[in-house]
mmCIF file of C-alpha atoms in Angstrom:
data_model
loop_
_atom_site.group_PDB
_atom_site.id
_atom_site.type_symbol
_atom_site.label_atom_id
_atom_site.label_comp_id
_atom_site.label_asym_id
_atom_site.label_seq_id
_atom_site.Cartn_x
_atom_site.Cartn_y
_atom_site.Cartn_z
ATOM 1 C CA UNK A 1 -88.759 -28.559 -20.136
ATOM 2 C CA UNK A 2 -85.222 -30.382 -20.527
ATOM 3 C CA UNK A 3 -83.569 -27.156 -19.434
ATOM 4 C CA UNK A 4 -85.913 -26.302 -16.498
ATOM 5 C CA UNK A 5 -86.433 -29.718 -15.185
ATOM 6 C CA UNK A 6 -82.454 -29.836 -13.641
ATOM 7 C CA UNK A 7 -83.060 -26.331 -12.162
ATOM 8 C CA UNK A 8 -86.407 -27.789 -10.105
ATOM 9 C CA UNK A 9 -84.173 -30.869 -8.680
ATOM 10 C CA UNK A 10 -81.695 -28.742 -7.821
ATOM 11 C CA UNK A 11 -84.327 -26.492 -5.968
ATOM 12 C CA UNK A 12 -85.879 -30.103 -4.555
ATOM 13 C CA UNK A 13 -82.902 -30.679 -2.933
ATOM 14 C CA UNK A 14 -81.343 -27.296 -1.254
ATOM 15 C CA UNK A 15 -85.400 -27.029 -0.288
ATOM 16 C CA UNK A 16 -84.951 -30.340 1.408
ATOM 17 C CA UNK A 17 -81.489 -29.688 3.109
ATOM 18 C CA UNK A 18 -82.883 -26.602 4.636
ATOM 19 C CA UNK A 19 -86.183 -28.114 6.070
ATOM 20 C CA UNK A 20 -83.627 -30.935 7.517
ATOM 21 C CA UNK A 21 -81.420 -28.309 8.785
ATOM 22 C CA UNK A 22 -84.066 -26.131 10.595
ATOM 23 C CA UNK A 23 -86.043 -29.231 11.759
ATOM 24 C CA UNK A 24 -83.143 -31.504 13.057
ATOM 25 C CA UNK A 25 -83.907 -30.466 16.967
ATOM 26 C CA UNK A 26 -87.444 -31.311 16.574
ATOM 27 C CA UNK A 27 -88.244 -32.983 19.617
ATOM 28 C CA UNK A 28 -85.757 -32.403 21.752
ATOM 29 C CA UNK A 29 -86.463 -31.551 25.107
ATOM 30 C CA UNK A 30 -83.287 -29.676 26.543
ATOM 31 C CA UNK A 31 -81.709 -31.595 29.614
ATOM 32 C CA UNK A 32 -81.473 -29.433 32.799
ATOM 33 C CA UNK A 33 -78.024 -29.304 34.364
ATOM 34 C CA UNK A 34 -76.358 -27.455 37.209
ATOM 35 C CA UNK A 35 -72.777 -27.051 37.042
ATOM 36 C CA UNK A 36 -70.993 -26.924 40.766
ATOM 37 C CA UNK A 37 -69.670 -23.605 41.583
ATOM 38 C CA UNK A 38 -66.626 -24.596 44.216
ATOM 39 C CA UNK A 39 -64.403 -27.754 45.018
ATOM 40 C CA UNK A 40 -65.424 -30.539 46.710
ATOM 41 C CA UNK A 41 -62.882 -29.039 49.643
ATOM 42 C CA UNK A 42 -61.989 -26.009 51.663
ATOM 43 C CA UNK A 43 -59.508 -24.428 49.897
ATOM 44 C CA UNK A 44 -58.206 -23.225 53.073
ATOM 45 C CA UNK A 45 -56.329 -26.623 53.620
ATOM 46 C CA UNK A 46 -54.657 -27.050 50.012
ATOM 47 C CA UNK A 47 -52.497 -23.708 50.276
ATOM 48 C CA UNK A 48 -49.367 -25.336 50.575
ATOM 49 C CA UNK A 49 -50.483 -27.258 47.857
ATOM 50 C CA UNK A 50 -51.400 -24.390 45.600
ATOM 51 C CA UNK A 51 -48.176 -22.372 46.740
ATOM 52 C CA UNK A 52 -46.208 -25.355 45.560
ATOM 53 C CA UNK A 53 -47.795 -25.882 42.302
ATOM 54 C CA UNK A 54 -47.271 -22.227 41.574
ATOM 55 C CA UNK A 55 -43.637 -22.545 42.605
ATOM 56 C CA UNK A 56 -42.967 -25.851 40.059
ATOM 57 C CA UNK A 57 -44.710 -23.452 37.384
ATOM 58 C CA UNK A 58 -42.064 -20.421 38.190
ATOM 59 C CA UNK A 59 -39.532 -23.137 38.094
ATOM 60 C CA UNK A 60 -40.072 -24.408 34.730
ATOM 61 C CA UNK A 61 -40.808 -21.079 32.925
ATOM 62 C CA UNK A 62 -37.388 -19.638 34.566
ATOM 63 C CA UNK A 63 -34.972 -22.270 33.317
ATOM 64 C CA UNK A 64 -36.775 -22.882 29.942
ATOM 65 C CA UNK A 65 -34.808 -20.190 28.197
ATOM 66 C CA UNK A 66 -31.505 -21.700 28.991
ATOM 67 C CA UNK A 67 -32.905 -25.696 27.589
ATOM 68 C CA UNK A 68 -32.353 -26.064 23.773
ATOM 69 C CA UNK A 69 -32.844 -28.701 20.952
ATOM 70 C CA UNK A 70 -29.598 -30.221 19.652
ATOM 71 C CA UNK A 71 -29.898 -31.178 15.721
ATOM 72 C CA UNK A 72 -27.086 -32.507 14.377
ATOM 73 C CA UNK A 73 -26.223 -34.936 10.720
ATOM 74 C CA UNK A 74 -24.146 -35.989 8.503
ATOM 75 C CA UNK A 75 -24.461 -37.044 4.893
ATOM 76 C CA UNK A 76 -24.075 -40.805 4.157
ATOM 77 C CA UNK A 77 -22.104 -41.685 0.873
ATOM 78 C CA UNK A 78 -22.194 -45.461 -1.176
ATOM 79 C CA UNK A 79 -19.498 -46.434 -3.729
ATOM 80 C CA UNK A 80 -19.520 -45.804 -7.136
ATOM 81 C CA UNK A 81 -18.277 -48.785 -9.945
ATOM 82 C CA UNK A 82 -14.662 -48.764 -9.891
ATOM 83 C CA UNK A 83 -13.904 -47.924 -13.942
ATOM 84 C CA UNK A 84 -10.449 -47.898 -15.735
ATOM 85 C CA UNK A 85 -9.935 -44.341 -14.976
ATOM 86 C CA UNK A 86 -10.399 -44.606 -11.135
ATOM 87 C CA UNK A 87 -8.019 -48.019 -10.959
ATOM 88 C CA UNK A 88 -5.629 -45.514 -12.751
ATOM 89 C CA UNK A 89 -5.599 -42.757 -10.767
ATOM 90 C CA UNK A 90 -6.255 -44.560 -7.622
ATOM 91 C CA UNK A 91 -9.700 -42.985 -6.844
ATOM 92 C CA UNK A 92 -12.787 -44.068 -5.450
ATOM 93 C CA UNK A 93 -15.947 -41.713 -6.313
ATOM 94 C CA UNK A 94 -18.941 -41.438 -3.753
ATOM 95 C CA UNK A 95 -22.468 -41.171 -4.442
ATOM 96 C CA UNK A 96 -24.583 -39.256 -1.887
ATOM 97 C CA UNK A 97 -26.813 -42.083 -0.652
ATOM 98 C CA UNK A 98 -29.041 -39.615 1.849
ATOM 99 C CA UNK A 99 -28.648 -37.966 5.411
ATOM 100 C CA UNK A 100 -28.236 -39.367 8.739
ATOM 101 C CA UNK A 101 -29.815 -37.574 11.534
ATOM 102 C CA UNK A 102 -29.598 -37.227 15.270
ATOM 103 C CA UNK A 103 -32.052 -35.353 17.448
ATOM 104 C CA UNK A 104 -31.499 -34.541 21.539
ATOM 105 C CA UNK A 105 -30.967 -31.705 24.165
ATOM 106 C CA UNK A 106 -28.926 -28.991 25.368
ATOM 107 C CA UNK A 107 -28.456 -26.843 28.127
ATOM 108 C CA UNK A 108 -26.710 -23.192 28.128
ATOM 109 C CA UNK A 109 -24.007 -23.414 30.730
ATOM 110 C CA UNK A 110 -21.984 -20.162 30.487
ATOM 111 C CA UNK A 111 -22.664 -16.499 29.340
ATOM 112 C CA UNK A 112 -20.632 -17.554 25.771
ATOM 113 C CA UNK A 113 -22.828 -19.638 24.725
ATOM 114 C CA UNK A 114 -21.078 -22.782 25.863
ATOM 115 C CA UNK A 115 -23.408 -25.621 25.862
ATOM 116 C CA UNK A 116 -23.344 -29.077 27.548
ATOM 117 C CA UNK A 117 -25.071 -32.563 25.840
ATOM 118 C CA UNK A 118 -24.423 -35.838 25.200
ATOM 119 C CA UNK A 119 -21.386 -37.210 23.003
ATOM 120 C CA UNK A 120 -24.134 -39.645 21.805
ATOM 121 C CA UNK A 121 -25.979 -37.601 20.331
ATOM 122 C CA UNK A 122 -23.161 -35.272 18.207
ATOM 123 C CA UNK A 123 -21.454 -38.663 17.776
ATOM 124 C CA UNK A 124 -19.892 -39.071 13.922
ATOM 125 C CA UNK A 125 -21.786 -35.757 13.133
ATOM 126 C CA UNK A 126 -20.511 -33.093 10.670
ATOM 127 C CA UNK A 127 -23.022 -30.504 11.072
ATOM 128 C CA UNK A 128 -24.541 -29.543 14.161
ATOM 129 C CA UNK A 129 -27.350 -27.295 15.095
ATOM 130 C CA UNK A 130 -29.361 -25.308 18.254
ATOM 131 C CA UNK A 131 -32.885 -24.012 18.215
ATOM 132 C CA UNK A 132 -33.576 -21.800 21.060
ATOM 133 C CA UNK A 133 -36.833 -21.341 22.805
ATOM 134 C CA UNK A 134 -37.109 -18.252 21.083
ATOM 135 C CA UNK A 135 -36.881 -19.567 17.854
ATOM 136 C CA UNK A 136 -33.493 -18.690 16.429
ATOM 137 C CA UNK A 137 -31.739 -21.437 15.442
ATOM 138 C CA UNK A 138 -28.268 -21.016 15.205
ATOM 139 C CA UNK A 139 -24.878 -23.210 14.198
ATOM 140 C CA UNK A 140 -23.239 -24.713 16.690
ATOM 141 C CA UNK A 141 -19.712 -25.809 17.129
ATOM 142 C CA UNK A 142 -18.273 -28.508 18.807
ATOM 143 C CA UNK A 143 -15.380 -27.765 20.773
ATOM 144 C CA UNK A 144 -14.617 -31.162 22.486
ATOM 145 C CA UNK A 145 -16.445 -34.354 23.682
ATOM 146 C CA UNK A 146 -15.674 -37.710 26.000
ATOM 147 C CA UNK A 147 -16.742 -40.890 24.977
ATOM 148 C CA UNK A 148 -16.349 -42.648 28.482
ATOM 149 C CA UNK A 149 -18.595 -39.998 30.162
ATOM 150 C CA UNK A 150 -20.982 -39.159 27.197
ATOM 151 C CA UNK A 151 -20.689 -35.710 27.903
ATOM 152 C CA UNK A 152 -19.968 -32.790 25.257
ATOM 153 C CA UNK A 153 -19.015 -29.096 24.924
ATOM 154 C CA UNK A 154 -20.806 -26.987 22.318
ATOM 155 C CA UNK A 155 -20.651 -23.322 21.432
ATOM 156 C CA UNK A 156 -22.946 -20.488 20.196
ATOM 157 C CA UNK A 157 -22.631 -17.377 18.807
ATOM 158 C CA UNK A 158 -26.455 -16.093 19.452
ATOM 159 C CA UNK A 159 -26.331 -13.085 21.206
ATOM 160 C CA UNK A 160 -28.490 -12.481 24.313
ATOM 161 C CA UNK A 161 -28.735 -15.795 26.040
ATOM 162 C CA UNK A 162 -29.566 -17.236 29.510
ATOM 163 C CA UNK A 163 -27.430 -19.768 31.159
ATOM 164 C CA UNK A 164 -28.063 -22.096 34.215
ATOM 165 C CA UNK A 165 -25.532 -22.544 37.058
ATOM 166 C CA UNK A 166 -23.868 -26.063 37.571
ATOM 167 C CA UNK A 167 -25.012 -27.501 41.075
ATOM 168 C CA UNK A 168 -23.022 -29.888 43.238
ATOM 169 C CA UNK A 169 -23.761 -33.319 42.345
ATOM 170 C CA UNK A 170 -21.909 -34.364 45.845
ATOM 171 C CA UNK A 171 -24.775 -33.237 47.570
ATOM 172 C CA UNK A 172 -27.750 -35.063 45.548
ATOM 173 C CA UNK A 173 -29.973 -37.640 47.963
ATOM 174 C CA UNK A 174 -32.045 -40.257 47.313
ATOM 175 C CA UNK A 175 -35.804 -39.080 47.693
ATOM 176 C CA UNK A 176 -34.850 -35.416 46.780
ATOM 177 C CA UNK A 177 -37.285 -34.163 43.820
ATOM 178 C CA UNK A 178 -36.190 -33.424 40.163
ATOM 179 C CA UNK A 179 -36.924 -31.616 37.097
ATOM 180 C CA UNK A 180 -35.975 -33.243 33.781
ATOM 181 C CA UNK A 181 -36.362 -30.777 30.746
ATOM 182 C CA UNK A 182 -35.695 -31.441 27.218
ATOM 183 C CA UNK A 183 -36.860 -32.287 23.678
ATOM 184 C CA UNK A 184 -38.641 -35.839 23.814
ATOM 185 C CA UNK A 185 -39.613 -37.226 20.444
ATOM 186 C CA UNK A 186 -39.573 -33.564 18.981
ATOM 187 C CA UNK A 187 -41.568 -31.815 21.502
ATOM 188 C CA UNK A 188 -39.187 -29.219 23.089
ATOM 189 C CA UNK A 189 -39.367 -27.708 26.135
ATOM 190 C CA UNK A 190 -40.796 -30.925 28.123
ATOM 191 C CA UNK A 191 -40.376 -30.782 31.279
ATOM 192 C CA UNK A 192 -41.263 -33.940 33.519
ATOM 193 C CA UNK A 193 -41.008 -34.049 37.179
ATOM 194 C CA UNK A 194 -39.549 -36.801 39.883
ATOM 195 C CA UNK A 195 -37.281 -38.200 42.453
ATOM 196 C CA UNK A 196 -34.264 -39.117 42.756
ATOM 197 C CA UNK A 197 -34.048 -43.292 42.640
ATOM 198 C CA UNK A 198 -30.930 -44.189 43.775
ATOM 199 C CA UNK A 199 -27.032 -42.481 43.476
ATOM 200 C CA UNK A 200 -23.802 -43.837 42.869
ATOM 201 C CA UNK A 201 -25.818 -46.374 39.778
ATOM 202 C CA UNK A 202 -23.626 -48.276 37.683
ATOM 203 C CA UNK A 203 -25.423 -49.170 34.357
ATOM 204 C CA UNK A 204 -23.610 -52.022 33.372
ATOM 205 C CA UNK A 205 -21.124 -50.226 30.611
ATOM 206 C CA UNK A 206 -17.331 -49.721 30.853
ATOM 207 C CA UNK A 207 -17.134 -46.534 31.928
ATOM 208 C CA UNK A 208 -16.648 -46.959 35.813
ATOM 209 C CA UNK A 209 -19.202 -43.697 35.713
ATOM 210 C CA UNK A 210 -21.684 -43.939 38.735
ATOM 211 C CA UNK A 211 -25.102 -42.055 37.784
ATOM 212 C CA UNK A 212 -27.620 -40.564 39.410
ATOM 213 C CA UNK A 213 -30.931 -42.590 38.493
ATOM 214 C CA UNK A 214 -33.847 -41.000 39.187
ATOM 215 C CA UNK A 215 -37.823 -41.712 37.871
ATOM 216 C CA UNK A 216 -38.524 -38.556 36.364
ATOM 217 C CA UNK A 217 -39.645 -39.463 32.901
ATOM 218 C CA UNK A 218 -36.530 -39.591 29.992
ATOM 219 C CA UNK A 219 -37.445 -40.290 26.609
ATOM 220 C CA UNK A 220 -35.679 -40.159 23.077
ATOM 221 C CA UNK A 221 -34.717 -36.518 22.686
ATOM 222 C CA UNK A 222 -33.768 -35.617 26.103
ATOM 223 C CA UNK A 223 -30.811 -36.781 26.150
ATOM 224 C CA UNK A 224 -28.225 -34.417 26.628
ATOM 225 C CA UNK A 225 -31.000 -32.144 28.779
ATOM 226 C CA UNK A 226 -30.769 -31.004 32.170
ATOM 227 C CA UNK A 227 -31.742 -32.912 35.212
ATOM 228 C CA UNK A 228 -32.400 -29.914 37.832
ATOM 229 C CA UNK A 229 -33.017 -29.385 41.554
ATOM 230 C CA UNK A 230 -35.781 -27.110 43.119
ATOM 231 C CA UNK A 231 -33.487 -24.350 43.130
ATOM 232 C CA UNK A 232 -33.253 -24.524 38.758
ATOM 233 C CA UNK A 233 -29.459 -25.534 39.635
ATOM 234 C CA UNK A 234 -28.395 -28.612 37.227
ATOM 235 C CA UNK A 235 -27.155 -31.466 38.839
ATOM 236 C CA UNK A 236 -27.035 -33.821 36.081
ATOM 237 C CA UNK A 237 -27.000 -34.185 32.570
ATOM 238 C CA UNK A 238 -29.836 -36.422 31.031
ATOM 239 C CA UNK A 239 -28.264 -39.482 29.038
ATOM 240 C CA UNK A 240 -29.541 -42.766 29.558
ATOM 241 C CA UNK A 241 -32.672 -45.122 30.359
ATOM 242 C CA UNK A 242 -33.435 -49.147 31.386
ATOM 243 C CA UNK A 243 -35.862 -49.808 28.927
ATOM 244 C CA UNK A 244 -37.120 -53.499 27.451
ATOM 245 C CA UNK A 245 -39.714 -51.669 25.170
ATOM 246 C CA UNK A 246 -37.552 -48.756 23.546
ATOM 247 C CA UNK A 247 -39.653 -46.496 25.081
ATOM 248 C CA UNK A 248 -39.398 -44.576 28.867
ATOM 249 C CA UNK A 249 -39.917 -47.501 31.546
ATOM 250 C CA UNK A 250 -39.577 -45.536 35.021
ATOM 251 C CA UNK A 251 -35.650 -45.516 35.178
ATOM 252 C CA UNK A 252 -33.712 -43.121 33.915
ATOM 253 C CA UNK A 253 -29.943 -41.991 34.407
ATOM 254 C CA UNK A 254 -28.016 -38.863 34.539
ATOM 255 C CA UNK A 255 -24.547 -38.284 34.740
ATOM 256 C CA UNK A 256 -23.539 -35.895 37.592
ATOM 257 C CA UNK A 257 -22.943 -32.537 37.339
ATOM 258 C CA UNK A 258 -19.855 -32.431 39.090
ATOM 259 C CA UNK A 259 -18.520 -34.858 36.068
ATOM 260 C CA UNK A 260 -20.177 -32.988 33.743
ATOM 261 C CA UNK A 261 -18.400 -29.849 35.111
ATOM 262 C CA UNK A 262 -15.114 -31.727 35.018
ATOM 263 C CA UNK A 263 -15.012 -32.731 31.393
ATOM 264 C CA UNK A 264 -16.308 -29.018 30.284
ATOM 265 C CA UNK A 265 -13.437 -27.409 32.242
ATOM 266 C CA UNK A 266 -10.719 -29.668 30.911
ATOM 267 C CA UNK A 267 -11.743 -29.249 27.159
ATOM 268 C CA UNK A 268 -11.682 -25.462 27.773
ATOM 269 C CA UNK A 269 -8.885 -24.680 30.156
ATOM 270 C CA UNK A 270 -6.782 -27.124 27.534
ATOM 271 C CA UNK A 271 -8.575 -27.373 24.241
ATOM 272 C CA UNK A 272 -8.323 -30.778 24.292
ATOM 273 C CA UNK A 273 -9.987 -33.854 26.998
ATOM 274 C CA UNK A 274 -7.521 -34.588 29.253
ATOM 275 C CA UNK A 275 -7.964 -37.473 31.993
ATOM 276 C CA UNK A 276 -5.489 -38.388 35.337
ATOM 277 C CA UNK A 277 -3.388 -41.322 35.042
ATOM 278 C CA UNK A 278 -1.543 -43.136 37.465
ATOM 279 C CA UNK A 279 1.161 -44.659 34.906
ATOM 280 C CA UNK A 280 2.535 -48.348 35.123
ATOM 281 C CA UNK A 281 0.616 -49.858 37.548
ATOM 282 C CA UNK A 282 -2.392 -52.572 36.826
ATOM 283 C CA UNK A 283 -5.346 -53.330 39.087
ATOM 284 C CA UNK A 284 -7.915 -56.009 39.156
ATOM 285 C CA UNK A 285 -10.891 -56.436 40.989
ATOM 286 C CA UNK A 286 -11.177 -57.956 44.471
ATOM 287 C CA UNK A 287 -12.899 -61.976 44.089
ATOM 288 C CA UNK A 288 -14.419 -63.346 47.191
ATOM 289 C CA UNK A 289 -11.807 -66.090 46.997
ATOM 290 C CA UNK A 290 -8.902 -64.041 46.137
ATOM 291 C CA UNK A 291 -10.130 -62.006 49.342
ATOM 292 C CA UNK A 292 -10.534 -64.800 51.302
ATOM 293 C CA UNK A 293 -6.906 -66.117 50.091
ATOM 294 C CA UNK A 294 -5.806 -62.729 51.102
ATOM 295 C CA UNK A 295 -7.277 -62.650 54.159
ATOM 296 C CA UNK A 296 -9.226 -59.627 53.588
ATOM 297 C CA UNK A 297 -12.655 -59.027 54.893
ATOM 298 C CA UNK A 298 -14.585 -58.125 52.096
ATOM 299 C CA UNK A 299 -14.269 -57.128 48.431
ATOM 300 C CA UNK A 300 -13.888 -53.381 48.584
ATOM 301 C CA UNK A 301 -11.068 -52.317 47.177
ATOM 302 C CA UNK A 302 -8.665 -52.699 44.026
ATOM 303 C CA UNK A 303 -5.361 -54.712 43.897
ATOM 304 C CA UNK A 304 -2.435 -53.852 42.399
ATOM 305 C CA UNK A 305 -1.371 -57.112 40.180
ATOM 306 C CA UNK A 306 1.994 -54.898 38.942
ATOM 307 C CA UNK A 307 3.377 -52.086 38.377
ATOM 308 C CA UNK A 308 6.776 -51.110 36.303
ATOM 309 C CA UNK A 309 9.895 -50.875 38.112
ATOM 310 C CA UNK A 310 10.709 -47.056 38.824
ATOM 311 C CA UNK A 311 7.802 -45.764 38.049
ATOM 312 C CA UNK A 312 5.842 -42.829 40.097
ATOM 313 C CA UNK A 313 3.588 -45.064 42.399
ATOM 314 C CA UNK A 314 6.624 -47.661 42.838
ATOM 315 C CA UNK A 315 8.665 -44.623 44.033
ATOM 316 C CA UNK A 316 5.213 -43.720 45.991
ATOM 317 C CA UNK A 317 5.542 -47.252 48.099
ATOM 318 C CA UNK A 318 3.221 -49.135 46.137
ATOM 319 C CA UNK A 319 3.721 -53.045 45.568
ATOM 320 C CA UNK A 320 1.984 -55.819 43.670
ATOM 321 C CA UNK A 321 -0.489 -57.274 46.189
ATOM 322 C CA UNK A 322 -1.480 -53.596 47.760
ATOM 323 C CA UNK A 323 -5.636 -53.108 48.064
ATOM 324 C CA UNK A 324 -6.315 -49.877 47.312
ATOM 325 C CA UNK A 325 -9.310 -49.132 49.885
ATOM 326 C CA UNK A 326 -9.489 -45.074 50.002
ATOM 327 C CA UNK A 327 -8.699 -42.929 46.952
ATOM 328 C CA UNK A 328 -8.041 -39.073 48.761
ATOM 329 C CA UNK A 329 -10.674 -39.815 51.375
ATOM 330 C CA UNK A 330 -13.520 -41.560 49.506
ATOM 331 C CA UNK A 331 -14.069 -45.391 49.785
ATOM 332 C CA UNK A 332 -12.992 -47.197 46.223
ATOM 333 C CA UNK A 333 -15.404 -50.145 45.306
ATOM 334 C CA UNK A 334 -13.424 -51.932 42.910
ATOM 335 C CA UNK A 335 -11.011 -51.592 40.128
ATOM 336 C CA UNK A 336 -13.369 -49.703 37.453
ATOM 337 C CA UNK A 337 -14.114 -47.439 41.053
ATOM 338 C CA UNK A 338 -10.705 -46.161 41.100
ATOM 339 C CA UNK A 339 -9.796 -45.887 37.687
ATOM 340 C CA UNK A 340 -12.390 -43.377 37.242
ATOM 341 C CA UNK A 341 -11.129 -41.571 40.238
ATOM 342 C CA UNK A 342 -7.883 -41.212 38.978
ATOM 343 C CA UNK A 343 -8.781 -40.309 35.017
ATOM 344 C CA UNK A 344 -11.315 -37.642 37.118
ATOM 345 C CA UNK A 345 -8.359 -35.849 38.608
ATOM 346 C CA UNK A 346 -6.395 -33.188 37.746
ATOM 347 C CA UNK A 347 -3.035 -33.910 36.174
ATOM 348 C CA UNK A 348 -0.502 -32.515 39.066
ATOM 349 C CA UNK A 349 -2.690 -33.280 41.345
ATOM 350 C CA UNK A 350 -1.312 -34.614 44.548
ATOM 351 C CA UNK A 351 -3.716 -37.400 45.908
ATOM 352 C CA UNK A 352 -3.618 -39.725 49.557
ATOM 353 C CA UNK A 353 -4.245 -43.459 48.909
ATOM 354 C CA UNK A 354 -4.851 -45.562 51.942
ATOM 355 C CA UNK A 355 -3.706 -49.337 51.355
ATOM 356 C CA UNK A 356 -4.373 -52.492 52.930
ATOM 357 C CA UNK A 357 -1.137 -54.579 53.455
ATOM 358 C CA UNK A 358 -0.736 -57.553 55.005
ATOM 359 C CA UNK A 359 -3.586 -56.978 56.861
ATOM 360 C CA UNK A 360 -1.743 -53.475 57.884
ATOM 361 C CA UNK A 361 -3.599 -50.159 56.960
ATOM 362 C CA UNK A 362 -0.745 -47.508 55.181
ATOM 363 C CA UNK A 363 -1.181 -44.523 53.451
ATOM 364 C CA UNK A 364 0.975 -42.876 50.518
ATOM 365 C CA UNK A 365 0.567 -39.837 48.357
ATOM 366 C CA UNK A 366 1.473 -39.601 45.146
ATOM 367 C CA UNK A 367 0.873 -36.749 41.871
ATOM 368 C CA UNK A 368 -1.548 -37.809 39.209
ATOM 369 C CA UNK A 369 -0.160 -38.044 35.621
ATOM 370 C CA UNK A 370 -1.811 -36.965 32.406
ATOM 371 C CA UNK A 371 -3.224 -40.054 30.478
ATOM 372 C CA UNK A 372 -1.626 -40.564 26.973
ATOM 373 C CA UNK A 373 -3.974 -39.620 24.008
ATOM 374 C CA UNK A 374 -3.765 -43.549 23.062
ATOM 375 C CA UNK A 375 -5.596 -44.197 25.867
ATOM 376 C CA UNK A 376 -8.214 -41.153 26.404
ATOM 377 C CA UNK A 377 -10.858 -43.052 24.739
ATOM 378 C CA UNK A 378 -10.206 -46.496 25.800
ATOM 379 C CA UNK A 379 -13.094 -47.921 28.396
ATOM 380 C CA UNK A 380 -12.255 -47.921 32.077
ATOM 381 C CA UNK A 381 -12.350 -51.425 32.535
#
């Protein structure tokens, strides 16, 4: 009995399970339904609509291939215990303490494999990598990088690649609609549609960069993505948001293509960043009462406060007190304005300034120096 008596609970209970599967419906009385079989609307008047969507779709799957995730890290080291040894020999050893990662975007920019990103996010990196849509991920290696406009060059070596063509920033407009693609949080090829907010942003840094803000949704992880018009050309180059939380808040900013473009060809063409310079002369920011002392109308401009007897824009005509209003054609705002012009262009470059003077309007032109390497990476205050 003490052997069979486990075997009949056992029984008991699969018995039981069985009658509760087979009999857990009892009583239900099936509920009758009727599913709708077409839209609440003619679909006559939504073809635009429909031809659009499809169009976005096409959009996003054709410039996909040329959007990549940017890994890059470095290993972090602590101090070891000075002993007697290492005060001898004037050592200090290292212990590896862990790994610091950073994770962004990409995009492919030229059949080489050259791609563009963010200096942010290869910043104080040793070892930097690419995954491709595809899967392959591949080494990549920096070939140069620009603090002030947060834009850097990598390359790959990956074989068959697709690359997207740079579009003319000049002719972005508020209202026009945007494609933001990139790797948000991890999840690669996002892509997140908008307009453009606003151009010509300043975001409050030292960079005298203007952006282009726009409200299509930017999160950690695209930066250093593309920001794209409807015809899959990139105009900008995802890198920063206003955010209170941490976390996407409706503004976002890009850095023009046309910058973008600038920095890339530079670092190539020279192996090295190289930024315009207008040597020896200081300028400072219009004040409403230094205007008004002036007798100047407004605040546009920048004034000269000095510049270095025989140097270029002295020879040029320049003196202390000019207001710079035009910088080759294009209004200058303020001081940070123009001396982001002038690092933007070419060295050799001969350039037209237009100059208030006494209330007088003159114009000079004068060739655009190369910036010393002490002061490449200084902010354009």
């Amino acid at each position: 009995m003490r052997r069979i008596l486990p075997l009949l609970i056992v029984g008991i209970l699969i018995g039981y399970s069985w009658w509760r599967f087979e009999h857990r419906n009892a009583g239900h009385v099936p509920e009758k339904y009727t599913l709708p079989d077409a839209p609440a609307l003619n679909l006559d008047d939504v073809k635009i609509l429909e031809a659009t969507d499809a169009a976005y779709a096409r959009l996003v799957q054709a410039v996909l291939p040329s959007v990549v995730s940017v890994t890059s890290s470095r290993d972090n080291y602590l101090p070891l215990p000075l002993t007697r040894e290492d005060l001898y020999l004037g050592q200090q050893r290292m212990l590896k303490s862990g790994k610091t990662t950073s994770l962004g975007s990409g995009v492919i920019v030229s059949k080489e494999g050259h791609i563009l990103t963010n200096h942010h996010v290869i910043a104080d990196m040793t070892e930097i990598r690419v995954l491709l849509t595809d899967g392959r991920n591949v080494a990549a290696k920096l070939i140069g990088t620009d603090q002030n406009t947060d834009i850097a060059v990598l390359k790959i070596g990956a074989g068959e690649i697709q690359a997207l063509p740079l579009g003319d920033s000049e002719g972005v407009f508020q209202g026009q609609q945007v494609v933001a693609v990139g790797n948000p949080y991890g999840l690669d090829g996002t892509a997140t549609f908008g307009k453009v907010s606003a151009t010509g942003r300043r975001t409050g840094n030292d960079s005298g960069l203007e952006y282009i803000q726009t409200d299509a949704a930017v999160n950690q992880g695209n930066s250093g993505g593309p920001l794209l018009n409807i015809r899959g050309e990139i105009i900008g180059i995802n890198s920063a948001i206003f955010t209170k939380t941490g976390g996407w808040q409706g503004i976002s900013f890009a850095v023009p293509s046309n910058t973008a473009k600038r920095v890339m060809e530079t670092i190539l063409k020279s192996g090295r960043l190289v930024r315009g310079w207008l040597g020896g002369v200081n300028f400072q920011a219009l004040t409403p009462r230094l205007a008004q002392n002036l007798g100047v109308p407004d605040i546009k401009g920048a004034i000269i406060t000095d510049l270095s007897p025989g140097s270029r824009a002295e020879r040029a005509g320049l003196r202390a007190g000019d207001i710079v209003r035009k910088f080759n054609g294009k209004p200058v705002d303020d001081s940070r304005t123009l001396r982001a012009m002038i690092a933007g262009t070419a060295a050799g470059t001969e350039v037209e300034i237009e100059i208030l003077r006494d209330g007088e309007v003159g114009k000079t032109k004068i060739a655009i120096e190369e910036m010393p390497p002490q002061l490449r990476e200084l902010p354009l205050k």
